[in-house]
XYZ file of C-alpha atoms in Angstrom:
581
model
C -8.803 -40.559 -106.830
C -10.501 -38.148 -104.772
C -8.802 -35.024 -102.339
C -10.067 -33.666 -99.568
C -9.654 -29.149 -99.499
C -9.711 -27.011 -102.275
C -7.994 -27.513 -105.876
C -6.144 -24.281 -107.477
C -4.143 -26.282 -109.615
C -6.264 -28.292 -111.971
C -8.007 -31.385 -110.265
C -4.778 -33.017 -109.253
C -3.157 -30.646 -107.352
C -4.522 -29.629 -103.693
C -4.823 -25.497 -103.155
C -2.078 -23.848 -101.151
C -3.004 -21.668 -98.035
C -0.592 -18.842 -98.392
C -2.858 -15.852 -97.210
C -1.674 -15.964 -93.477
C 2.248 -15.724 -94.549
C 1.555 -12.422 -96.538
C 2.249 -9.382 -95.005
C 0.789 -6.013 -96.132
C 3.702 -3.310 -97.341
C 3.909 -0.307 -94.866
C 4.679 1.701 -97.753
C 4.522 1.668 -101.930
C 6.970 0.211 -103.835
C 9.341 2.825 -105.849
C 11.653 5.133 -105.510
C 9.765 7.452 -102.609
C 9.145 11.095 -102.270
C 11.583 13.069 -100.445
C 9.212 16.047 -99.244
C 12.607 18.487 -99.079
C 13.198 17.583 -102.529
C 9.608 18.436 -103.509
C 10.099 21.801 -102.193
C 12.709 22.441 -104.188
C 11.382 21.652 -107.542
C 8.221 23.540 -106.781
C 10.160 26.621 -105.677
C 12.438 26.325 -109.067
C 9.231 25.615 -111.198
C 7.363 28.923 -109.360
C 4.205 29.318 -111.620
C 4.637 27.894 -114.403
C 2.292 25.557 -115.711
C 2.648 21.942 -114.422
C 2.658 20.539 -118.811
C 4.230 17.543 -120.035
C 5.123 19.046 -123.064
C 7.641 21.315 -120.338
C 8.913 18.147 -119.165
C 12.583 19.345 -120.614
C 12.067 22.850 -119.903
C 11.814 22.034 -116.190
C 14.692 19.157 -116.432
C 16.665 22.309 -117.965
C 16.210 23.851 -114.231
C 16.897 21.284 -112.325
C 20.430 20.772 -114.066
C 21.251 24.677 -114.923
C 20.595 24.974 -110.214
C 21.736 21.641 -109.286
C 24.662 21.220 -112.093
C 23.066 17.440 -112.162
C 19.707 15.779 -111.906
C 19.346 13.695 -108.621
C 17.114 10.847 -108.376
C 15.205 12.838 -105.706
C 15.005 15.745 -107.655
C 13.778 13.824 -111.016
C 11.340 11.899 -108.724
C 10.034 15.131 -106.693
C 9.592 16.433 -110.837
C 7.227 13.450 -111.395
C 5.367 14.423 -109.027
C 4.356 17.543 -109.578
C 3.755 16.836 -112.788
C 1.522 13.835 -112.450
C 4.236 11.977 -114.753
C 5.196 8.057 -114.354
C 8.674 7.888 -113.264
C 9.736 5.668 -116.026
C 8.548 8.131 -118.528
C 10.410 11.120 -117.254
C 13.938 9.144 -116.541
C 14.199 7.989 -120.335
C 13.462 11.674 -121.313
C 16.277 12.977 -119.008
C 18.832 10.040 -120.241
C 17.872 10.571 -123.535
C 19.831 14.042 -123.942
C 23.319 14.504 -123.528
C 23.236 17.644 -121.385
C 21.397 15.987 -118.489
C 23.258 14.506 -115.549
C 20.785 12.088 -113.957
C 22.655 10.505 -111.277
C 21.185 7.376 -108.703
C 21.146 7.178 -104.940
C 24.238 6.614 -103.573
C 26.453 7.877 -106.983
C 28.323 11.243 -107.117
C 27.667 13.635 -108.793
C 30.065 15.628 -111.597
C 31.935 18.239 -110.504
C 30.216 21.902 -110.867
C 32.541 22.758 -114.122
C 32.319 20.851 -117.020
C 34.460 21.617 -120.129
C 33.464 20.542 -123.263
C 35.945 19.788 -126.033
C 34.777 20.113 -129.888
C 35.460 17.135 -131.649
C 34.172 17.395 -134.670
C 35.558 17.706 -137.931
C 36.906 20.947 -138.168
C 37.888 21.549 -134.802
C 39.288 18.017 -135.059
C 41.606 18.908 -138.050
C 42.535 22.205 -135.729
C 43.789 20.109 -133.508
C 40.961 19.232 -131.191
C 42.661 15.539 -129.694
C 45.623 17.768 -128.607
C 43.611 19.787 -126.963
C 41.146 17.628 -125.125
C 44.270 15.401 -123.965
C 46.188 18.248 -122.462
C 42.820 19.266 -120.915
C 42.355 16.163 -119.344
C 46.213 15.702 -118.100
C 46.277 19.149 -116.285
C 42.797 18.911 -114.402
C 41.330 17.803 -111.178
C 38.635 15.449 -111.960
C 36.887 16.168 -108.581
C 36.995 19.642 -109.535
C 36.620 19.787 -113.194
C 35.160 17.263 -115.935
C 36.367 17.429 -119.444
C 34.260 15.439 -122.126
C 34.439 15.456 -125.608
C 31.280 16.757 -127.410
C 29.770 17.044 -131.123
C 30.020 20.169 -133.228
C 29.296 23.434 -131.262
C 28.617 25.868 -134.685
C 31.680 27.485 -134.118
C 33.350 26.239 -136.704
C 34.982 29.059 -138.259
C 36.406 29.518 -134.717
C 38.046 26.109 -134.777
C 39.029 23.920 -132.183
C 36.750 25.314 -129.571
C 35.061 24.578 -126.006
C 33.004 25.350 -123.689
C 33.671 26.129 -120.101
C 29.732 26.058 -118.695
C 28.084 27.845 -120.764
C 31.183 30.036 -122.181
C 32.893 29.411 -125.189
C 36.703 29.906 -125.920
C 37.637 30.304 -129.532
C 40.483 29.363 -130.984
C 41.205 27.435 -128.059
C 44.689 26.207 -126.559
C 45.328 24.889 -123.254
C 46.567 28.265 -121.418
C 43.865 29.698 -122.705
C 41.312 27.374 -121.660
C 43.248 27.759 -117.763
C 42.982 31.276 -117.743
C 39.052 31.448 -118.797
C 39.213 28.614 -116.172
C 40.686 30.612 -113.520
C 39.022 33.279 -114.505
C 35.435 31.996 -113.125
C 33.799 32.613 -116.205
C 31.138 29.965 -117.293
C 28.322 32.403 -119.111
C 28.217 32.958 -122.694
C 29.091 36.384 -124.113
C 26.490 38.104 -125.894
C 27.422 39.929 -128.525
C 25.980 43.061 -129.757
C 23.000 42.749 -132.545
C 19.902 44.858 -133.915
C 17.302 44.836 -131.154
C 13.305 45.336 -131.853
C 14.072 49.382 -131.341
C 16.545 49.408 -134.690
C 15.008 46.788 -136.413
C 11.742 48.684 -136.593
C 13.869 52.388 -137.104
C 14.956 50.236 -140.509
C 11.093 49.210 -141.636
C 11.189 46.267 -140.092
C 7.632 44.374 -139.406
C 6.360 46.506 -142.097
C 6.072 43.677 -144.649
C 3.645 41.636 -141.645
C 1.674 44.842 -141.049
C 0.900 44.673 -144.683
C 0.048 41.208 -144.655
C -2.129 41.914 -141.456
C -3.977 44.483 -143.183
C -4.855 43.203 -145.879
C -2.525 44.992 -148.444
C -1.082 41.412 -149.074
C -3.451 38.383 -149.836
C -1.880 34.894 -148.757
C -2.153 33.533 -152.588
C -0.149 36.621 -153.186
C 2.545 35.935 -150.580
C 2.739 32.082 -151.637
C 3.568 33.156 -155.386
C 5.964 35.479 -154.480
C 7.734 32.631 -152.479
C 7.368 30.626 -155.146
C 8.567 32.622 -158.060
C 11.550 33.599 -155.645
C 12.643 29.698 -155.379
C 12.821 29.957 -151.637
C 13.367 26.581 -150.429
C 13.866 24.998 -147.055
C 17.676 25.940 -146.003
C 17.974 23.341 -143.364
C 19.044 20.547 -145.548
C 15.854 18.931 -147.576
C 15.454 21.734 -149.948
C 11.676 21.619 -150.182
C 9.794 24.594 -152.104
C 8.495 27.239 -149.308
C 5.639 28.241 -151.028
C 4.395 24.738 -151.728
C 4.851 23.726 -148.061
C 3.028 26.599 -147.384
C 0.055 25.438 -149.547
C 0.263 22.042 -148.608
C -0.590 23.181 -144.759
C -3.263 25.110 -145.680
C -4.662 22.792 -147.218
C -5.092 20.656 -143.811
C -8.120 21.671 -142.008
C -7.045 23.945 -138.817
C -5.936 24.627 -135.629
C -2.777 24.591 -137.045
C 0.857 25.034 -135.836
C 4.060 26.517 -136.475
C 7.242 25.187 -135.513
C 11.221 26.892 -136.437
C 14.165 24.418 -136.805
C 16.714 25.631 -134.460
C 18.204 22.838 -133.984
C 21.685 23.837 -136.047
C 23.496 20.689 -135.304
C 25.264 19.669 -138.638
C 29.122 19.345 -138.350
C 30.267 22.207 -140.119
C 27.327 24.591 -139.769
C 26.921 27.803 -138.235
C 24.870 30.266 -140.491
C 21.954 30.491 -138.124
C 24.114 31.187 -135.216
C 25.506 33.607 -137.121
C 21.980 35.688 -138.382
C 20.149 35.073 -134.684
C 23.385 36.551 -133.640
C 23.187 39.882 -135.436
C 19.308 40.353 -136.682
C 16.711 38.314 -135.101
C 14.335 39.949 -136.013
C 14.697 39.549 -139.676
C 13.868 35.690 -138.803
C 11.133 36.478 -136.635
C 9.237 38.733 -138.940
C 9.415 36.031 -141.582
C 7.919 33.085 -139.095
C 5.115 35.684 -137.944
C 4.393 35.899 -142.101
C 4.806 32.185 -142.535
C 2.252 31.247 -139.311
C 0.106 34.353 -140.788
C -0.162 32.723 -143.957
C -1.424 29.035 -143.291
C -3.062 30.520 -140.060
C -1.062 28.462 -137.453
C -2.270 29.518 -133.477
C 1.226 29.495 -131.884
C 4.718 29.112 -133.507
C 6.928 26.988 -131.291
C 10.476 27.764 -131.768
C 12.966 25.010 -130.911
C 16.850 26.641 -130.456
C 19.770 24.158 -129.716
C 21.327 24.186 -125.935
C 24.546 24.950 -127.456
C 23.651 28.372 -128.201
C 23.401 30.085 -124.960
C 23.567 33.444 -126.095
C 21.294 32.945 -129.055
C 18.778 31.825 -126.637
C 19.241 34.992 -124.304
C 18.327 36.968 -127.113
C 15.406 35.529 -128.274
C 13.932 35.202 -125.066
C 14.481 39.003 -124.598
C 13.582 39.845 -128.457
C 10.365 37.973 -127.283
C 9.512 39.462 -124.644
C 9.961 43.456 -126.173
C 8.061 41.916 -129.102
C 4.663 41.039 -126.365
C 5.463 44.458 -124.653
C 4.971 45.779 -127.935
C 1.677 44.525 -129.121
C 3.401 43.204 -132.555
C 2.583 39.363 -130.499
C 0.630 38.408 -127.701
C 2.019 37.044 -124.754
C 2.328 32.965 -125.612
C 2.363 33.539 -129.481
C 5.498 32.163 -129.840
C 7.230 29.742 -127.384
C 10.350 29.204 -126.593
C 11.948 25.807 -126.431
C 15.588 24.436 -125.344
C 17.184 21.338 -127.187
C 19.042 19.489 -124.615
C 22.123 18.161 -126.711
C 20.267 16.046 -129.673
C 21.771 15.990 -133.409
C 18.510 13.973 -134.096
C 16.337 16.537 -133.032
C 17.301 18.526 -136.328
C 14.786 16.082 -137.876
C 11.502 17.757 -138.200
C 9.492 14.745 -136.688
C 12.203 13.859 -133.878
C 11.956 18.031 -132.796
C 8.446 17.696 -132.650
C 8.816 14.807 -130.440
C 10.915 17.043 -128.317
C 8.669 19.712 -128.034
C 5.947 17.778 -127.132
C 8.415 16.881 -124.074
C 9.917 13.259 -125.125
C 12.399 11.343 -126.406
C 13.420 12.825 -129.651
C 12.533 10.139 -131.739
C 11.769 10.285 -135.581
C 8.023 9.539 -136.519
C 7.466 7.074 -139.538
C 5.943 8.699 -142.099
C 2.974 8.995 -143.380
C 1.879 10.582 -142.119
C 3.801 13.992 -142.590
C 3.867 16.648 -139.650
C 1.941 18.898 -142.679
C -0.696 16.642 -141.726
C -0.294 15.314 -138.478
C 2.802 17.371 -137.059
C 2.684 18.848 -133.236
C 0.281 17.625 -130.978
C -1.389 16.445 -133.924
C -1.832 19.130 -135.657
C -1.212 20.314 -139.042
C 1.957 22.165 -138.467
C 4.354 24.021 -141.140
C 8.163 23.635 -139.930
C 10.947 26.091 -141.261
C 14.318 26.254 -140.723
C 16.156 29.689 -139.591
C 17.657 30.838 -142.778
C 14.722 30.354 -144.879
C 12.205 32.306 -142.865
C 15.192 35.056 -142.780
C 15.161 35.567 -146.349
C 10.836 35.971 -146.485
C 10.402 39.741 -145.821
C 13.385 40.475 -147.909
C 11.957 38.784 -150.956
C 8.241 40.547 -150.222
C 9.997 43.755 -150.041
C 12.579 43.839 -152.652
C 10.220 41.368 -154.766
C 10.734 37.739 -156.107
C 13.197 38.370 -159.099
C 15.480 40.599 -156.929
C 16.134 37.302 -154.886
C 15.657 34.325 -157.860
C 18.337 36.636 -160.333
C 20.869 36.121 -157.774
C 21.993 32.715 -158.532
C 23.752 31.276 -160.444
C 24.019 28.124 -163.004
C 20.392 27.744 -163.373
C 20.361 28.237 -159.775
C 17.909 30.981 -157.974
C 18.148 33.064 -155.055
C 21.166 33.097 -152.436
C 22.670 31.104 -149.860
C 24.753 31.534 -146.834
C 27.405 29.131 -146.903
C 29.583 28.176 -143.486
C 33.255 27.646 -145.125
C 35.457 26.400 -142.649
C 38.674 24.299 -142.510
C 41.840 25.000 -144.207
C 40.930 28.434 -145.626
C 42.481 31.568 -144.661
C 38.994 33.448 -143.306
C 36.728 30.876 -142.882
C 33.210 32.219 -141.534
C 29.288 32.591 -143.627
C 29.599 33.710 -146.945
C 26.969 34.884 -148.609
C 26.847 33.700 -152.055
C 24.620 32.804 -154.941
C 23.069 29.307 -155.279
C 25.305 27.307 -157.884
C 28.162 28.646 -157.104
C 31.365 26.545 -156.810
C 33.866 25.427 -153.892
C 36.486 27.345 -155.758
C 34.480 30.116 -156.149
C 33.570 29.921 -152.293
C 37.485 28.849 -151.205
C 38.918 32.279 -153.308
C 35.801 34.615 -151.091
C 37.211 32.775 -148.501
C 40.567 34.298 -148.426
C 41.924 31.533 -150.398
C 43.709 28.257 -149.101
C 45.639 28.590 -145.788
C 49.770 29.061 -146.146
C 51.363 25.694 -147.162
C 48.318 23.778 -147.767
C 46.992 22.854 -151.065
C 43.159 21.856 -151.537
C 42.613 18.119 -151.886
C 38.962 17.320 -150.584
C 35.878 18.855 -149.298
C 32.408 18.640 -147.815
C 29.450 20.066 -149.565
C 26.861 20.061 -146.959
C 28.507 18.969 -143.532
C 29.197 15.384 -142.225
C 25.948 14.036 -144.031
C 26.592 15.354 -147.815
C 29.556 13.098 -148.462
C 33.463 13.633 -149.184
C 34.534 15.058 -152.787
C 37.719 15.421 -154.397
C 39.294 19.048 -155.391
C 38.884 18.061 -159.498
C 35.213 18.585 -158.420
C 35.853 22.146 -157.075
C 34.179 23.540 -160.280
C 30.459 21.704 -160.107
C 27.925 24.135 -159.201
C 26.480 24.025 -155.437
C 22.881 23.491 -154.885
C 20.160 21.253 -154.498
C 20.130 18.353 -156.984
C 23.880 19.383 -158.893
C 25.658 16.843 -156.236
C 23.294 14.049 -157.097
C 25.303 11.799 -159.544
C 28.314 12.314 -157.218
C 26.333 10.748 -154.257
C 26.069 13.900 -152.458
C 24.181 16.545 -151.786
C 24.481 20.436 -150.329
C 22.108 19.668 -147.701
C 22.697 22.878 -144.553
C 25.496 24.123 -147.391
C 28.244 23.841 -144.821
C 31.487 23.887 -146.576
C 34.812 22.180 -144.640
C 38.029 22.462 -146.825
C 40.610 19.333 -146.200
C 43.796 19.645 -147.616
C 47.277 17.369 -148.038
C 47.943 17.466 -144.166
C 44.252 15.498 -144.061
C 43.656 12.348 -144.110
C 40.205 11.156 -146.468
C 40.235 7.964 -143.886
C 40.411 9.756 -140.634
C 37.908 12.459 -141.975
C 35.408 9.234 -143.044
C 36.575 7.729 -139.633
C 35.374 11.313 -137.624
C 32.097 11.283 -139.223
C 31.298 8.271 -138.760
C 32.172 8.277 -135.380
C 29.728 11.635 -134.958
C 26.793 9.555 -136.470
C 27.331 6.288 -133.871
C 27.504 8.502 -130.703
C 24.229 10.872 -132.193
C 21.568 7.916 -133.652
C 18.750 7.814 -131.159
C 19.055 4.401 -131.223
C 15.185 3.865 -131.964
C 16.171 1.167 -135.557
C 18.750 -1.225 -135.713
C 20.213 0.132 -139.444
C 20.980 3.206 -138.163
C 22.223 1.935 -134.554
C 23.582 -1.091 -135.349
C 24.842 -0.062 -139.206
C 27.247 3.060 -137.464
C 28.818 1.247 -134.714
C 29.486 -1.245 -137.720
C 30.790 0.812 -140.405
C 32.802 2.675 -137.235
C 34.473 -0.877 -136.563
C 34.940 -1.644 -140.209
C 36.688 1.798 -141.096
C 39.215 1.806 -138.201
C 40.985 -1.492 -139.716
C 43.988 -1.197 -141.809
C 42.181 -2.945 -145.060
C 38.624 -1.354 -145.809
C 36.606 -4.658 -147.326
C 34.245 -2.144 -150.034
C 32.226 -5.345 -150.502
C 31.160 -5.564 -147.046
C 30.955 -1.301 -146.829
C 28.741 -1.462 -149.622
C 26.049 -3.722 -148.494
C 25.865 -2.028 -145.280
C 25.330 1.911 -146.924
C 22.367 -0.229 -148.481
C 21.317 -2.035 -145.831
C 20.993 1.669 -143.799
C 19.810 3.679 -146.898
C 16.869 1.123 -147.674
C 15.977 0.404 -143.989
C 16.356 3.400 -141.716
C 13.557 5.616 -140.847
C 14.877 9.187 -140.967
C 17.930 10.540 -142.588
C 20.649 10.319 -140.098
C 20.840 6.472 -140.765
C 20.132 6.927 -144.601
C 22.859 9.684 -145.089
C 25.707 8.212 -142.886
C 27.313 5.776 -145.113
C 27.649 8.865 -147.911
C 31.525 9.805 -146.476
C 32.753 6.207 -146.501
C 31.167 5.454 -150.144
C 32.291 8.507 -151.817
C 35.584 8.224 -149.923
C 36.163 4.967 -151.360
C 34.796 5.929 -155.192
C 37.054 8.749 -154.925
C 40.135 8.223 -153.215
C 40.798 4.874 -153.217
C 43.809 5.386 -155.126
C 45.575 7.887 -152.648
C 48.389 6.402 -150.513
C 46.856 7.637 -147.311
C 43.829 5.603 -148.031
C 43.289 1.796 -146.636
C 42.632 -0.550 -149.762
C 39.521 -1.256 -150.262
C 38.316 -3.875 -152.824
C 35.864 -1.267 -154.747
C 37.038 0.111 -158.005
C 36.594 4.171 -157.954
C 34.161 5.382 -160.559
C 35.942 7.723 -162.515
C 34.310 11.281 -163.284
């Protein structure tokens, strides 16, 4: 059979003539540019350089002027930063302290207060606090959310009016801060570049910049100290060290501010009172394996930690001691992920913060691809102590087989909670009696060893030694050696129930384990019969199959909870037998 006209749909179908019915657009498709938008973000952005990598930075503007992040605004951003628009909006939804809100929505009100509801603050009484909060305000005046662990801890319950925190918090309190108009953080007195230097500070660099210290000699001296990585993985300094050297150059340096481990405070607490103590040992660390630039990433909810350091920075470029750009630096945005080394990195580099798989290792292939050595606060705070007082003044210190110190943040049902300086291998006990002792009318029953990750353990255990690798056989671990005391008023199933709560609202969602596995085990926990079967084939199913930590290290308070509790009237039944220790 035979057609007359042209065929566009194989040789039995006759070609339709649609070119006349097509209109050309008058404009592009997409969200379009409001010009008085534009304006504004260029005025807010001033000179700064128009990076990706500042993609956050700049978001941080927008919210800190706007108190949200239009879609005008976040579009105008794009712009001047030669950015897709799809790119930038998963960025700004990705972290909890940006507002992004559409065309035709409404914004939040100007005030937010944010309730701590994490573990400690939640055994102080947090719910109370948040629903009293939320009964006595005007919503179109004042939002109150709930929010993960602030580092305040030994404060407990706490929030945050803007960007100023009330301690000890009740709801009069809260009202007259409130009424008050005060929404900036505090800052509270510390040791500045002018008295850190009056002590010999930045002597033990100068020596290493003048050759009176060779980096082999610096890297044994870490070594034979037993300096390890403070931030929760433990690894050996001076091997890191070496490993990154050994990487062929430009490398990169990169500090772990990120401090966002229920329970922990310690870095708050030294950035707080000596800076410079941590800066001097990241300027030897980035000497040492010859990094270009140390990037130093500080979590959002440390306002006045960040004020510092961005002054501290500055007087150290005024000084000659850095140049100007030497170190950068960089605001989280509300991320308990970003405290992974790869997911920070991401951050930095102006993205989601997403963990990497691995290999490879950020010691290989770490910021912006380069090799790049990553530290955590506390560690790099101990360096030019152990160069000056020498590596057996710091490894004689602990205790148990255990070498050097650690700062422990001991919070919960103790009479002074706060950072307690104590030898590595020390015990809970040990740590509970320097902390005052147990508060009036409670008697200890349970406690974390290393924050909402490192698992729940019964009082009988108060006498095991604290430190990397003692916890092991008791499924758990120190990790950021922040301490939370429970006692009979607490609940082991609503402390397992809290934490696992903290780990469904903070996994980045990026594998279905860890996303999927917490909103599970969240669901499973909150009914009146825990099925251990079911429980333990999930903590396997996350351990084996999620990519960083947060997913792997969840399931430790339910499992331990139920190996070492389930005998205690205020715990569910469960159908798993407790191992007996």
């Amino acid at each position: 059979m035979e057609h007359e006209g042209p065929s566009n749909g194989g040789p039995e179908r006759l070609a339709r003539n649609v070119g006349s019915r097509k209109r050309a657009r008058g404009f592009p498709k997409g969200r379009q540019l409001d010009l008085d938008a534009l304006a504004q973000v260029r005025e807010l952005l001033g000179d700064r350089p128009r990076r990706h990598d500042l993609l956050i930075e700049y978001l941080h503007l927008i919210q800190d002027h706007y108190h949200h992040i239009s879609s005008r605004h976040l579009r105008a951003l794009c712009d001047e930063l030669k950015l897709p628009q799809a790119a930038a909006y998963e960025v700004a939804t990705f972290y909890a302290h940006f507002d992004v809100v559409k065309e035709g929505a409404t914004p939040p009100p100007r005030t937010t207060i944010r309730v701590c509801d994490s573990i400690t603050c939640a055994i102080k009484g947090a719910d109370a606090l948040y629903d009293a909060l939320k009964a006595g305000a005007d919503p179109s005046e004042v939002r109150i959310l709930k929010a993960p662990c602030m580092g305040r801890c030994d404060t407990a319950p706490v929030c945050e009016i803007g960007h100023y925190f009330v301690d000890h918090a009740t709801p009069d309190r809260v009202q007259a801060d409130l009424n008050s108009g005060r929404h900036d953080p505090d800052i509270p007195e510390y040791k500045d570049l002018a008295a850190y230097r009056a002590e010999g500070g930045y002597s033990m660099l100068e020596e290493c910049r003048t050759g009176q210290r060779s980096v082999e000699d610096v890297i044994d001296e870490m070594s034979d100290a037993g300096l390890r990585g403070l931030g929760g993985a433990g690894f050996p300094a001076g091997k890191k060290w070496q490993i990154v050297r050994s990487f062929p150059g430009p490398r990169l340096m990169a500090i772990n501010g990120d401090e966002g481990e229920p329970g922990t405070f310690k870095d708050r607490y030294y950035l707080e009172r000596n800076p410079h103590q941590m800066i001097e040992g990241a300027l030897i660390g980035a000497w040492a394996v010859e990094a270009e630039r140390i990037y130093l990433y500080m979590r959002d909810e440390y306002p006045a930690v960040l004020h510092i350091l961005a002054l501290e920075i500055a007087e150290l470029e005024a000084a000659g001691i850095i140049k100007k750009g030497d170190i950068e630096l960089r605001r989280g945005a509300g991320a308990y992920i970003c405290g992974e080394e790869s997911a920070m990195i991401e951050s930095i580099e102006g993205k989601r913060g997403y963990p990497r798989n691995r290999p490879p290792y950020i010691a290989e292939v770490g910021l912006f691809g380069r090799p790049t050595l990553n530290h955590n606060v506390e560690t790099l705070y101990w360096v030019p102590k152990i160069l000056k007082k020498g590596a057996k003044w710091f490894a004689d210190h602990g205790m148990n087989g255990s070498k050097g110190f650690r700062s422990w943040s001991v919070s919960g049902r103790v009479k002074k909670p706060g950072v307690i300086i104590a030898p590595a291998g020390v015990t809970v006990n040990e740590l509970i009696e320097r902390a005052g002792g147990m508060e009036e009318g409670h008697e200890f029953k349970a406690y974390l060893p290393g924050g909402a990750s490192g698992g729940i353990l019964p009082a009988r255990l108060g006498d095991v030694p604290l430190d990397f690798g003692t916890l092991d056989k008791y499924g758990s671990f120190v990790g950021s050696h922040a301490i939370v005391i429970f006692s009979q008023q607490d609940r082991v199933a609503d402390v397992a129930i809290n934490l696992l709560q903290f780990f469904k609202n903070e996994s980045c969602g990026q594998c279905t384990p860890c996303r999927v596995g917490c909103d599970k085990a969240v669901a499973l926990l909150k009914k009146d019969e825990w099925d251990g079967d079911l429980l333990g084939e999930l903590a396997q199913a996350m351990r084996d199959a999620s990519i960083c930590g947060l997913g792997q290290a969840a399931p430790n308070a339910f499992v331990t909870a139920m190996e070492f509790f389930s005998n205690e009237s205020d715990r569910p039944n469960t159908a798993r037998r407790p191992v007996e220790y």
